[in-house]
Amino acid sequence: MLDFFEMKGVPFTREILIEQLYSSSSYNEATARLEYAAENRQFCLLTGEAGMGKSTAVRSLVQKLDRTKYRYLYLCDSELTPKLFYREVLQNFGIHPAFRSTEAKRQYQSLMLDIYENERKTPVIVIDEAHHFSEPMLQELRFILNFKEDSMSPLTLIVVGQPSLRNQLKVKHLEAIDQRIQMRYQVTGLTEQETKAYIKHQLIVVETPYEIFSEEAIQAIHNFSQGIPRKINTLCSQSLLDAFLQGNKVVGESHIHRVINEL
Ligand SMILES: Nc1ncnc2c1ncn2[C@@H]1O[C@H](COP(=O)(O)OP(=O)(O)OP(=O)(O)O)[C@@H](O)[C@H]1O
Ligand SMILES: [Mg+2]
């Protein structure tokens, strides 16, 4: 198929390099805000529908972080518990966690302060898939950020999840956590123009000389995907295959509709 479309690589995959990502307005804003949050040791909430590009924005932040100034950890476990959190952080930063939770918590506290005050680096902890978190884990966020009688925080905490997370935090007994959020951003879908540019961009990355997708096809992709990058990727990949199997060098609307029907 790559030969057929004269492509130098596979387009529309999750393996796309950071440098090759498409800069949509929402992606740009998300990464800029994450960077700011990291620099200023903020508590940041990043939300967005599935496939919108949240983890991708985090990936891009990680690449930008100067290793001489930051120590970074990414946790992605929908069943994360406070106990697991402290263990993971300690282990990943090279400390053997104590068996008792209260002791592990103390270890965590001194580790974070040590990195910040003595190593002079900012710990950046990202927890992804947070919309699955249990109540105790959400409650714990408060203690994860509480240092020196709650007068400071030596770390940047970025909590990532689907939009429902925003509402989860809006309930009365989690208000103390909600109030502590210093930066929030909701990643949104690509506009119609951006969807068009996104598809074009993906094709430029693999250096194909063809336009491949017709105007009508792009319109259909946008309508069906609502500008969600993962959905666009799926539609584009499948319709490319469909066109290839039929010996068509152009992906028209009919290919898109066939794929949509199969999905
Ligand atoms: N700016 C972009 N340029 C190119 N591809 C992108 C961009 N943003 C997202 N994608 C692609 O879209 C796919 C989905 O993105 P990502 O995994 O970041 O979504 P997510 O919001 O974390 O979704 P989930 O809630 O399911 O975890 C990825 O495979 C990624 O390659
Ligand atoms: Mg994700």
PDB file of C-alpha atoms and ligand atoms in Angstrom:
ATOM      1  CA  MET A   1       0.000   0.000   0.000  1.00  0.00           C
ATOM      2  CA  LEU A   2       2.860   2.403   0.806  1.00  0.00           C
ATOM      3  CA  ASP A   3       4.306   1.835  -2.665  1.00  0.00           C
ATOM      4  CA  PHE A   4       0.910   2.322  -4.230  1.00  0.00           C
ATOM      5  CA  PHE A   5       0.556   5.799  -2.692  1.00  0.00           C
ATOM      6  CA  GLU A   6       4.326   6.427  -2.883  1.00  0.00           C
ATOM      7  CA  MET A   7       4.555   6.956   0.870  1.00  0.00           C
ATOM      8  CA  LYS A   8       7.859   6.880   2.750  1.00  0.00           C
ATOM      9  CA  GLY A   9       6.208   5.709   5.968  1.00  0.00           C
ATOM     10  CA  VAL A  10       2.856   4.872   7.492  1.00  0.00           C
ATOM     11  CA  PRO A  11       0.685   7.960   8.058  1.00  0.00           C
ATOM     12  CA  PHE A  12      -1.954   8.402  10.769  1.00  0.00           C
ATOM     13  CA  THR A  13      -0.256   6.255  13.405  1.00  0.00           C
ATOM     14  CA  ARG A  14       0.239   6.779  17.105  1.00  0.00           C
ATOM     15  CA  GLU A  15       3.958   6.373  16.590  1.00  0.00           C
ATOM     16  CA  ILE A  16       4.288   9.815  15.054  1.00  0.00           C
ATOM     17  CA  LEU A  17       7.382  11.676  16.277  1.00  0.00           C
ATOM     18  CA  ILE A  18       6.915  14.710  18.504  1.00  0.00           C
ATOM     19  CA  GLU A  19       8.578  16.921  15.905  1.00  0.00           C
ATOM     20  CA  GLN A  20       6.057  15.740  13.359  1.00  0.00           C
ATOM     21  CA  LEU A  21       2.925  16.442  15.373  1.00  0.00           C
ATOM     22  CA  TYR A  22       0.391  18.767  13.887  1.00  0.00           C
ATOM     23  CA  SER A  23       0.159  22.100  15.723  1.00  0.00           C
ATOM     24  CA  SER A  24      -3.544  22.709  16.128  1.00  0.00           C
ATOM     25  CA  SER A  25      -4.570  25.718  18.201  1.00  0.00           C
ATOM     26  CA  SER A  26      -5.747  23.499  21.034  1.00  0.00           C
ATOM     27  CA  TYR A  27      -2.573  21.419  20.988  1.00  0.00           C
ATOM     28  CA  ASN A  28      -0.465  24.577  21.070  1.00  0.00           C
ATOM     29  CA  GLU A  29      -2.382  26.004  23.967  1.00  0.00           C
ATOM     30  CA  ALA A  30      -2.275  22.732  25.911  1.00  0.00           C
ATOM     31  CA  THR A  31       1.490  22.395  25.568  1.00  0.00           C
ATOM     32  CA  ALA A  32       2.106  26.041  26.402  1.00  0.00           C
ATOM     33  CA  ARG A  33      -0.002  25.755  29.532  1.00  0.00           C
ATOM     34  CA  LEU A  34       1.664  22.503  30.586  1.00  0.00           C
ATOM     35  CA  GLU A  35       5.041  24.117  30.210  1.00  0.00           C
ATOM     36  CA  TYR A  36       3.989  27.079  32.287  1.00  0.00           C
ATOM     37  CA  ALA A  37       2.552  24.798  34.952  1.00  0.00           C
ATOM     38  CA  ALA A  38       5.785  22.787  35.040  1.00  0.00           C
ATOM     39  CA  GLU A  39       7.922  25.898  35.397  1.00  0.00           C
ATOM     40  CA  ASN A  40       5.805  27.321  38.180  1.00  0.00           C
ATOM     41  CA  ARG A  41       5.230  24.155  40.195  1.00  0.00           C
ATOM     42  CA  GLN A  42       1.522  24.317  39.685  1.00  0.00           C
ATOM     43  CA  PHE A  43      -1.268  21.841  40.182  1.00  0.00           C
ATOM     44  CA  CYS A  44      -2.699  21.421  36.701  1.00  0.00           C
ATOM     45  CA  LEU A  45      -5.798  19.675  35.434  1.00  0.00           C
ATOM     46  CA  LEU A  46      -5.784  18.649  31.773  1.00  0.00           C
ATOM     47  CA  THR A  47      -9.037  17.248  30.447  1.00  0.00           C
ATOM     48  CA  GLY A  48     -10.505  16.274  27.092  1.00  0.00           C
ATOM     49  CA  GLU A  49     -12.534  13.570  25.400  1.00  0.00           C
ATOM     50  CA  ALA A  50     -10.904  10.252  24.519  1.00  0.00           C
ATOM     51  CA  GLY A  51      -8.487  10.516  21.621  1.00  0.00           C
ATOM     52  CA  MET A  52      -8.313  14.295  21.764  1.00  0.00           C
ATOM     53  CA  GLY A  53      -4.546  14.418  22.299  1.00  0.00           C
ATOM     54  CA  LYS A  54      -4.047  14.777  26.063  1.00  0.00           C
ATOM     55  CA  SER A  55      -1.343  12.133  26.419  1.00  0.00           C
ATOM     56  CA  THR A  56       0.243  13.449  23.253  1.00  0.00           C
ATOM     57  CA  ALA A  57       0.477  16.936  24.772  1.00  0.00           C
ATOM     58  CA  VAL A  58       2.104  15.384  27.845  1.00  0.00           C
ATOM     59  CA  ARG A  59       4.540  13.514  25.613  1.00  0.00           C
ATOM     60  CA  SER A  60       5.461  16.773  24.001  1.00  0.00           C
ATOM     61  CA  LEU A  61       6.013  18.440  27.386  1.00  0.00           C
ATOM     62  CA  VAL A  62       8.305  15.624  28.471  1.00  0.00           C
ATOM     63  CA  GLN A  63      10.449  16.094  25.417  1.00  0.00           C
ATOM     64  CA  LYS A  64      10.797  19.803  26.175  1.00  0.00           C
ATOM     65  CA  LEU A  65      11.683  19.478  29.858  1.00  0.00           C
ATOM     66  CA  ASP A  66      15.297  20.295  30.539  1.00  0.00           C
ATOM     67  CA  ARG A  67      16.732  17.294  32.387  1.00  0.00           C
ATOM     68  CA  THR A  68      19.065  19.509  34.385  1.00  0.00           C
ATOM     69  CA  LYS A  69      16.084  21.341  35.867  1.00  0.00           C
ATOM     70  CA  TYR A  70      13.368  18.734  36.168  1.00  0.00           C
ATOM     71  CA  ARG A  71      12.830  15.207  37.362  1.00  0.00           C
ATOM     72  CA  TYR A  72       9.925  13.670  35.668  1.00  0.00           C
ATOM     73  CA  LEU A  73       7.519  10.806  36.308  1.00  0.00           C
ATOM     74  CA  TYR A  74       4.504   9.626  34.316  1.00  0.00           C
ATOM     75  CA  LEU A  75       1.967   7.361  35.987  1.00  0.00           C
ATOM     76  CA  CYS A  76      -0.864   5.800  34.045  1.00  0.00           C
ATOM     77  CA  ASP A  77      -2.907   3.437  36.162  1.00  0.00           C
ATOM     78  CA  SER A  78      -6.661   3.787  36.359  1.00  0.00           C
ATOM     79  CA  GLU A  79      -6.616   1.778  39.596  1.00  0.00           C
ATOM     80  CA  LEU A  80      -4.081   3.996  41.282  1.00  0.00           C
ATOM     81  CA  THR A  81      -4.435   4.102  45.065  1.00  0.00           C
ATOM     82  CA  PRO A  82      -2.635   6.447  47.472  1.00  0.00           C
ATOM     83  CA  LYS A  83      -0.457   3.574  48.649  1.00  0.00           C
ATOM     84  CA  LEU A  84       0.521   2.670  45.087  1.00  0.00           C
ATOM     85  CA  PHE A  85       1.138   6.300  44.260  1.00  0.00           C
ATOM     86  CA  TYR A  86       3.697   6.783  47.028  1.00  0.00           C
ATOM     87  CA  ARG A  87       5.379   3.488  46.201  1.00  0.00           C
ATOM     88  CA  GLU A  88       5.635   4.273  42.509  1.00  0.00           C
ATOM     89  CA  VAL A  89       7.046   7.736  43.101  1.00  0.00           C
ATOM     90  CA  LEU A  90       9.623   6.482  45.577  1.00  0.00           C
ATOM     91  CA  GLN A  91      10.701   3.554  43.449  1.00  0.00           C
ATOM     92  CA  ASN A  92      10.943   5.606  40.299  1.00  0.00           C
ATOM     93  CA  PHE A  93      13.066   8.202  42.032  1.00  0.00           C
ATOM     94  CA  GLY A  94      15.361   5.504  43.417  1.00  0.00           C
ATOM     95  CA  ILE A  95      14.148   5.179  47.005  1.00  0.00           C
ATOM     96  CA  HIS A  96      13.126   1.905  48.567  1.00  0.00           C
ATOM     97  CA  PRO A  97       9.575   2.449  49.872  1.00  0.00           C
ATOM     98  CA  ALA A  98       8.796   1.601  53.469  1.00  0.00           C
ATOM     99  CA  PHE A  99       6.169  -1.044  54.023  1.00  0.00           C
ATOM    100  CA  ARG A 100       3.959   1.122  56.200  1.00  0.00           C
ATOM    101  CA  SER A 101       1.914   3.731  54.358  1.00  0.00           C
ATOM    102  CA  THR A 102       2.476   6.501  56.866  1.00  0.00           C
ATOM    103  CA  GLU A 103       6.206   5.967  56.631  1.00  0.00           C
ATOM    104  CA  ALA A 104       6.125   5.872  52.813  1.00  0.00           C
ATOM    105  CA  LYS A 105       4.237   9.152  52.873  1.00  0.00           C
ATOM    106  CA  ARG A 106       6.940  10.710  55.015  1.00  0.00           C
ATOM    107  CA  GLN A 107       9.584   9.370  52.646  1.00  0.00           C
ATOM    108  CA  TYR A 108       7.704  10.931  49.756  1.00  0.00           C
ATOM    109  CA  GLN A 109       7.558  14.283  51.521  1.00  0.00           C
ATOM    110  CA  SER A 110      11.254  14.424  52.240  1.00  0.00           C
ATOM    111  CA  LEU A 111      12.146  13.127  48.798  1.00  0.00           C
ATOM    112  CA  MET A 112      10.194  15.898  47.056  1.00  0.00           C
ATOM    113  CA  LEU A 113      11.680  18.570  49.311  1.00  0.00           C
ATOM    114  CA  ASP A 114      15.139  17.144  48.816  1.00  0.00           C
ATOM    115  CA  ILE A 115      14.864  17.207  45.031  1.00  0.00           C
ATOM    116  CA  TYR A 116      13.606  20.760  45.096  1.00  0.00           C
ATOM    117  CA  GLU A 117      15.767  22.286  47.819  1.00  0.00           C
ATOM    118  CA  ASN A 118      19.010  20.346  47.520  1.00  0.00           C
ATOM    119  CA  GLU A 119      19.130  19.040  43.963  1.00  0.00           C
ATOM    120  CA  ARG A 120      17.494  22.275  42.833  1.00  0.00           C
ATOM    121  CA  LYS A 121      15.269  20.476  40.393  1.00  0.00           C
ATOM    122  CA  THR A 122      11.511  20.489  40.079  1.00  0.00           C
ATOM    123  CA  PRO A 123       9.799  17.130  40.294  1.00  0.00           C
ATOM    124  CA  VAL A 124       7.095  16.895  37.619  1.00  0.00           C
ATOM    125  CA  ILE A 125       4.556  14.157  38.249  1.00  0.00           C
ATOM    126  CA  VAL A 126       1.910  13.389  35.668  1.00  0.00           C
ATOM    127  CA  ILE A 127      -0.998  11.119  36.512  1.00  0.00           C
ATOM    128  CA  ASP A 128      -2.998  10.056  33.494  1.00  0.00           C
ATOM    129  CA  GLU A 129      -6.420   8.364  33.286  1.00  0.00           C
ATOM    130  CA  ALA A 130      -7.495  10.124  36.470  1.00  0.00           C
ATOM    131  CA  HIS A 131     -11.201  10.023  35.609  1.00  0.00           C
ATOM    132  CA  HIS A 132     -11.162   6.427  36.840  1.00  0.00           C
ATOM    133  CA  PHE A 133      -9.799   7.350  40.236  1.00  0.00           C
ATOM    134  CA  SER A 134     -11.562   6.241  43.359  1.00  0.00           C
ATOM    135  CA  GLU A 135     -12.707   8.765  45.905  1.00  0.00           C
ATOM    136  CA  PRO A 136      -9.797   8.086  48.300  1.00  0.00           C
ATOM    137  CA  MET A 137      -7.300   8.680  45.488  1.00  0.00           C
ATOM    138  CA  LEU A 138      -8.912  12.001  44.590  1.00  0.00           C
ATOM    139  CA  GLN A 139      -8.935  12.987  48.255  1.00  0.00           C
ATOM    140  CA  GLU A 140      -5.269  12.107  48.502  1.00  0.00           C
ATOM    141  CA  LEU A 141      -4.308  14.740  45.910  1.00  0.00           C
ATOM    142  CA  ARG A 142      -4.578  17.230  48.713  1.00  0.00           C
ATOM    143  CA  PHE A 143      -1.904  15.514  50.761  1.00  0.00           C
ATOM    144  CA  ILE A 144       0.276  14.885  47.753  1.00  0.00           C
ATOM    145  CA  LEU A 145       0.505  18.666  47.432  1.00  0.00           C
ATOM    146  CA  ASN A 146       0.694  19.589  51.090  1.00  0.00           C
ATOM    147  CA  PHE A 147       4.163  20.552  52.308  1.00  0.00           C
ATOM    148  CA  LYS A 148       5.284  22.638  55.268  1.00  0.00           C
ATOM    149  CA  GLU A 149       1.840  23.042  56.798  1.00  0.00           C
ATOM    150  CA  ASP A 150       0.404  23.518  53.322  1.00  0.00           C
ATOM    151  CA  SER A 151       2.443  26.644  52.743  1.00  0.00           C
ATOM    152  CA  MET A 152       4.183  25.414  49.591  1.00  0.00           C
ATOM    153  CA  SER A 153       4.568  22.609  47.089  1.00  0.00           C
ATOM    154  CA  PRO A 154       7.959  21.614  45.694  1.00  0.00           C
ATOM    155  CA  LEU A 155       6.450  19.779  42.767  1.00  0.00           C
ATOM    156  CA  THR A 156       4.397  20.167  39.631  1.00  0.00           C
ATOM    157  CA  LEU A 157       1.412  17.842  39.556  1.00  0.00           C
ATOM    158  CA  ILE A 158      -0.401  17.330  36.279  1.00  0.00           C
ATOM    159  CA  VAL A 159      -3.616  15.366  36.495  1.00  0.00           C
ATOM    160  CA  VAL A 160      -5.019  14.163  33.176  1.00  0.00           C
ATOM    161  CA  GLY A 161      -8.413  12.664  32.405  1.00  0.00           C
ATOM    162  CA  GLN A 162     -11.661  12.800  30.523  1.00  0.00           C
ATOM    163  CA  PRO A 163     -14.046  15.749  31.011  1.00  0.00           C
ATOM    164  CA  SER A 164     -16.093  13.890  33.628  1.00  0.00           C
ATOM    165  CA  LEU A 165     -13.167  14.450  35.970  1.00  0.00           C
ATOM    166  CA  ARG A 166     -14.023  18.133  36.130  1.00  0.00           C
ATOM    167  CA  ASN A 167     -17.459  17.329  37.473  1.00  0.00           C
ATOM    168  CA  GLN A 168     -16.134  14.661  39.799  1.00  0.00           C
ATOM    169  CA  LEU A 169     -14.096  17.361  41.484  1.00  0.00           C
ATOM    170  CA  LYS A 170     -17.019  19.749  41.715  1.00  0.00           C
ATOM    171  CA  VAL A 171     -18.718  17.932  44.589  1.00  0.00           C
ATOM    172  CA  LYS A 172     -18.722  19.539  47.977  1.00  0.00           C
ATOM    173  CA  HIS A 173     -16.309  17.276  49.818  1.00  0.00           C
ATOM    174  CA  LEU A 174     -13.704  17.578  47.068  1.00  0.00           C
ATOM    175  CA  GLU A 175     -13.935  21.343  46.934  1.00  0.00           C
ATOM    176  CA  ALA A 176     -10.659  21.774  48.783  1.00  0.00           C
ATOM    177  CA  ILE A 177      -8.952  19.955  45.912  1.00  0.00           C
ATOM    178  CA  ASP A 178     -10.817  21.783  43.193  1.00  0.00           C
ATOM    179  CA  GLN A 179      -9.812  25.103  44.738  1.00  0.00           C
ATOM    180  CA  ARG A 180      -6.164  24.120  44.650  1.00  0.00           C
ATOM    181  CA  ILE A 181      -6.103  23.666  40.880  1.00  0.00           C
ATOM    182  CA  GLN A 182      -4.006  26.513  39.517  1.00  0.00           C
ATOM    183  CA  MET A 183      -4.177  25.685  35.855  1.00  0.00           C
ATOM    184  CA  ARG A 184      -6.951  23.971  33.942  1.00  0.00           C
ATOM    185  CA  TYR A 185      -7.288  23.293  30.308  1.00  0.00           C
ATOM    186  CA  GLN A 186      -9.731  21.297  28.258  1.00  0.00           C
ATOM    187  CA  VAL A 187      -8.355  20.033  24.956  1.00  0.00           C
ATOM    188  CA  THR A 188     -10.862  20.524  22.139  1.00  0.00           C
ATOM    189  CA  GLY A 189     -11.298  18.964  18.707  1.00  0.00           C
ATOM    190  CA  LEU A 190      -9.873  20.266  15.484  1.00  0.00           C
ATOM    191  CA  THR A 191     -11.938  22.773  13.525  1.00  0.00           C
ATOM    192  CA  GLU A 192     -12.931  21.818  10.003  1.00  0.00           C
ATOM    193  CA  GLN A 193     -10.028  23.805   8.595  1.00  0.00           C
ATOM    194  CA  GLU A 194      -7.658  22.163  11.025  1.00  0.00           C
ATOM    195  CA  THR A 195      -8.919  18.683  10.156  1.00  0.00           C
ATOM    196  CA  LYS A 196      -8.103  19.457   6.563  1.00  0.00           C
ATOM    197  CA  ALA A 197      -4.677  20.791   7.466  1.00  0.00           C
ATOM    198  CA  TYR A 198      -4.092  17.837   9.804  1.00  0.00           C
ATOM    199  CA  ILE A 199      -4.720  15.304   7.034  1.00  0.00           C
ATOM    200  CA  LYS A 200      -2.540  17.249   4.644  1.00  0.00           C
ATOM    201  CA  HIS A 201       0.179  17.453   7.288  1.00  0.00           C
ATOM    202  CA  GLN A 202       0.126  13.692   7.889  1.00  0.00           C
ATOM    203  CA  LEU A 203       0.578  13.125   4.156  1.00  0.00           C
ATOM    204  CA  ILE A 204       3.433  15.614   3.959  1.00  0.00           C
ATOM    205  CA  VAL A 205       5.200  13.783   6.778  1.00  0.00           C
ATOM    206  CA  VAL A 206       5.253  10.577   4.717  1.00  0.00           C
ATOM    207  CA  GLU A 207       6.184  12.528   1.605  1.00  0.00           C
ATOM    208  CA  THR A 208       3.505  11.278  -0.715  1.00  0.00           C
ATOM    209  CA  PRO A 209       3.170  13.402  -3.865  1.00  0.00           C
ATOM    210  CA  TYR A 210      -0.606  12.945  -3.974  1.00  0.00           C
ATOM    211  CA  GLU A 211      -3.411  14.844  -2.274  1.00  0.00           C
ATOM    212  CA  ILE A 212      -5.258  11.503  -1.907  1.00  0.00           C
ATOM    213  CA  PHE A 213      -8.326  12.702   0.048  1.00  0.00           C
ATOM    214  CA  SER A 214     -11.045  14.534  -1.872  1.00  0.00           C
ATOM    215  CA  GLU A 215     -12.686  17.637  -0.418  1.00  0.00           C
ATOM    216  CA  GLU A 216     -15.901  15.710   0.182  1.00  0.00           C
ATOM    217  CA  ALA A 217     -14.002  12.912   1.882  1.00  0.00           C
ATOM    218  CA  ILE A 218     -12.332  15.368   4.257  1.00  0.00           C
ATOM    219  CA  GLN A 219     -15.678  16.954   5.021  1.00  0.00           C
ATOM    220  CA  ALA A 220     -17.132  13.524   5.851  1.00  0.00           C
ATOM    221  CA  ILE A 221     -14.128  12.653   8.001  1.00  0.00           C
ATOM    222  CA  HIS A 222     -14.506  15.858   9.934  1.00  0.00           C
ATOM    223  CA  ASN A 223     -18.222  15.413  10.496  1.00  0.00           C
ATOM    224  CA  PHE A 224     -17.845  11.879  11.699  1.00  0.00           C
ATOM    225  CA  SER A 225     -14.733  12.392  13.830  1.00  0.00           C
ATOM    226  CA  GLN A 226     -15.761  15.744  15.304  1.00  0.00           C
ATOM    227  CA  GLY A 227     -12.149  16.721  14.922  1.00  0.00           C
ATOM    228  CA  ILE A 228     -10.866  14.095  17.363  1.00  0.00           C
ATOM    229  CA  PRO A 229      -7.369  13.136  16.151  1.00  0.00           C
ATOM    230  CA  ARG A 230      -7.602   9.446  17.046  1.00  0.00           C
ATOM    231  CA  LYS A 231     -10.889   9.125  15.159  1.00  0.00           C
ATOM    232  CA  ILE A 232      -9.451  10.984  12.191  1.00  0.00           C
ATOM    233  CA  ASN A 233      -6.485   8.615  12.208  1.00  0.00           C
ATOM    234  CA  THR A 234      -8.694   5.544  12.228  1.00  0.00           C
ATOM    235  CA  LEU A 235     -10.934   6.822   9.451  1.00  0.00           C
ATOM    236  CA  CYS A 236      -8.022   7.888   7.297  1.00  0.00           C
ATOM    237  CA  SER A 237      -6.072   4.649   7.737  1.00  0.00           C
ATOM    238  CA  GLN A 238      -9.043   2.455   6.990  1.00  0.00           C
ATOM    239  CA  SER A 239     -10.230   4.448   4.022  1.00  0.00           C
ATOM    240  CA  LEU A 240      -6.719   4.485   2.568  1.00  0.00           C
ATOM    241  CA  LEU A 241      -6.714   0.713   2.764  1.00  0.00           C
ATOM    242  CA  ASP A 242     -10.154   0.562   1.227  1.00  0.00           C
ATOM    243  CA  ALA A 243      -9.085   2.774  -1.680  1.00  0.00           C
ATOM    244  CA  PHE A 244      -5.918   0.749  -2.162  1.00  0.00           C
ATOM    245  CA  LEU A 245      -7.821  -2.533  -2.273  1.00  0.00           C
ATOM    246  CA  GLN A 246     -10.028  -1.088  -4.964  1.00  0.00           C
ATOM    247  CA  GLY A 247      -7.072   0.275  -6.883  1.00  0.00           C
ATOM    248  CA  ASN A 248      -8.113   3.875  -6.310  1.00  0.00           C
ATOM    249  CA  LYS A 249      -5.466   6.556  -5.919  1.00  0.00           C
ATOM    250  CA  VAL A 250      -8.041   8.991  -4.576  1.00  0.00           C
ATOM    251  CA  VAL A 251     -10.032   8.517  -1.396  1.00  0.00           C
ATOM    252  CA  GLY A 252     -13.508   9.809  -2.135  1.00  0.00           C
ATOM    253  CA  GLU A 253     -16.545  10.154   0.042  1.00  0.00           C
ATOM    254  CA  SER A 254     -17.732   6.643  -0.781  1.00  0.00           C
ATOM    255  CA  HIS A 255     -14.668   5.072   0.868  1.00  0.00           C
ATOM    256  CA  ILE A 256     -15.287   7.087   4.006  1.00  0.00           C
ATOM    257  CA  HIS A 257     -18.906   6.015   4.175  1.00  0.00           C
ATOM    258  CA  ARG A 258     -17.985   2.375   3.728  1.00  0.00           C
ATOM    259  CA  VAL A 259     -15.503   2.611   6.561  1.00  0.00           C
ATOM    260  CA  ILE A 260     -17.972   4.431   8.806  1.00  0.00           C
ATOM    261  CA  ASN A 261     -20.501   1.697   8.202  1.00  0.00           C
ATOM    262  CA  GLU A 262     -17.970  -0.911   9.248  1.00  0.00           C
ATOM    263  CA  LEU A 263     -17.041   0.993  12.409  1.00  0.00           C
TER     264      LEU A 263
HETATM  265  N1  LIG B   1      -1.242  17.270  17.408  1.00  0.00           N
HETATM  266  C1  LIG B   1      -1.277  16.014  16.959  1.00  0.00           C
HETATM  267  N2  LIG B   1      -0.601  15.684  15.818  1.00  0.00           N
HETATM  268  C2  LIG B   1      -0.622  14.423  15.348  1.00  0.00           C
HETATM  269  N3  LIG B   1      -1.266  13.422  15.920  1.00  0.00           N
HETATM  270  C3  LIG B   1      -1.947  13.681  17.052  1.00  0.00           C
HETATM  271  C4  LIG B   1      -2.001  14.978  17.629  1.00  0.00           C
HETATM  272  N4  LIG B   1      -2.757  14.925  18.742  1.00  0.00           N
HETATM  273  C5  LIG B   1      -3.161  13.656  18.854  1.00  0.00           C
HETATM  274  N5  LIG B   1      -2.677  12.905  17.855  1.00  0.00           N
HETATM  275  C6  LIG B   1      -2.897  11.477  17.643  1.00  0.00           C
HETATM  276  O1  LIG B   1      -4.154  11.140  18.175  1.00  0.00           O
HETATM  277  C7  LIG B   1      -4.077   9.949  18.931  1.00  0.00           C
HETATM  278  C8  LIG B   1      -4.796  10.133  20.234  1.00  0.00           C
HETATM  279  O2  LIG B   1      -4.103  11.041  21.061  1.00  0.00           O
HETATM  280  P1  LIG B   1      -3.876  10.778  22.622  1.00  0.00           P
HETATM  281  O3  LIG B   1      -3.528   9.373  22.864  1.00  0.00           O
HETATM  282  O4  LIG B   1      -2.955  11.820  23.089  1.00  0.00           O
HETATM  283  O5  LIG B   1      -5.344  11.065  23.172  1.00  0.00           O
HETATM  284  P2  LIG B   1      -5.862  11.136  24.674  1.00  0.00           P
HETATM  285  O6  LIG B   1      -6.594  12.432  24.798  1.00  0.00           O
HETATM  286  O7  LIG B   1      -4.749  10.887  25.612  1.00  0.00           O
HETATM  287  O8  LIG B   1      -6.924   9.954  24.682  1.00  0.00           O
HETATM  288  P3  LIG B   1      -7.372   8.976  25.886  1.00  0.00           P
HETATM  289  O9  LIG B   1      -8.346   9.762  26.714  1.00  0.00           O
HETATM  290  O10 LIG B   1      -8.039   7.844  25.189  1.00  0.00           O
HETATM  291  O11 LIG B   1      -6.151   8.587  26.634  1.00  0.00           O
HETATM  292  C9  LIG B   1      -2.621   9.620  19.129  1.00  0.00           C
HETATM  293  O12 LIG B   1      -2.349   8.377  18.558  1.00  0.00           O
HETATM  294  C10 LIG B   1      -1.850  10.719  18.448  1.00  0.00           C
HETATM  295  O13 LIG B   1      -0.877  10.199  17.615  1.00  0.00           O
HETATM  296 MG    MG B   2      -4.357   9.340  26.955  1.00  0.00          MG
END
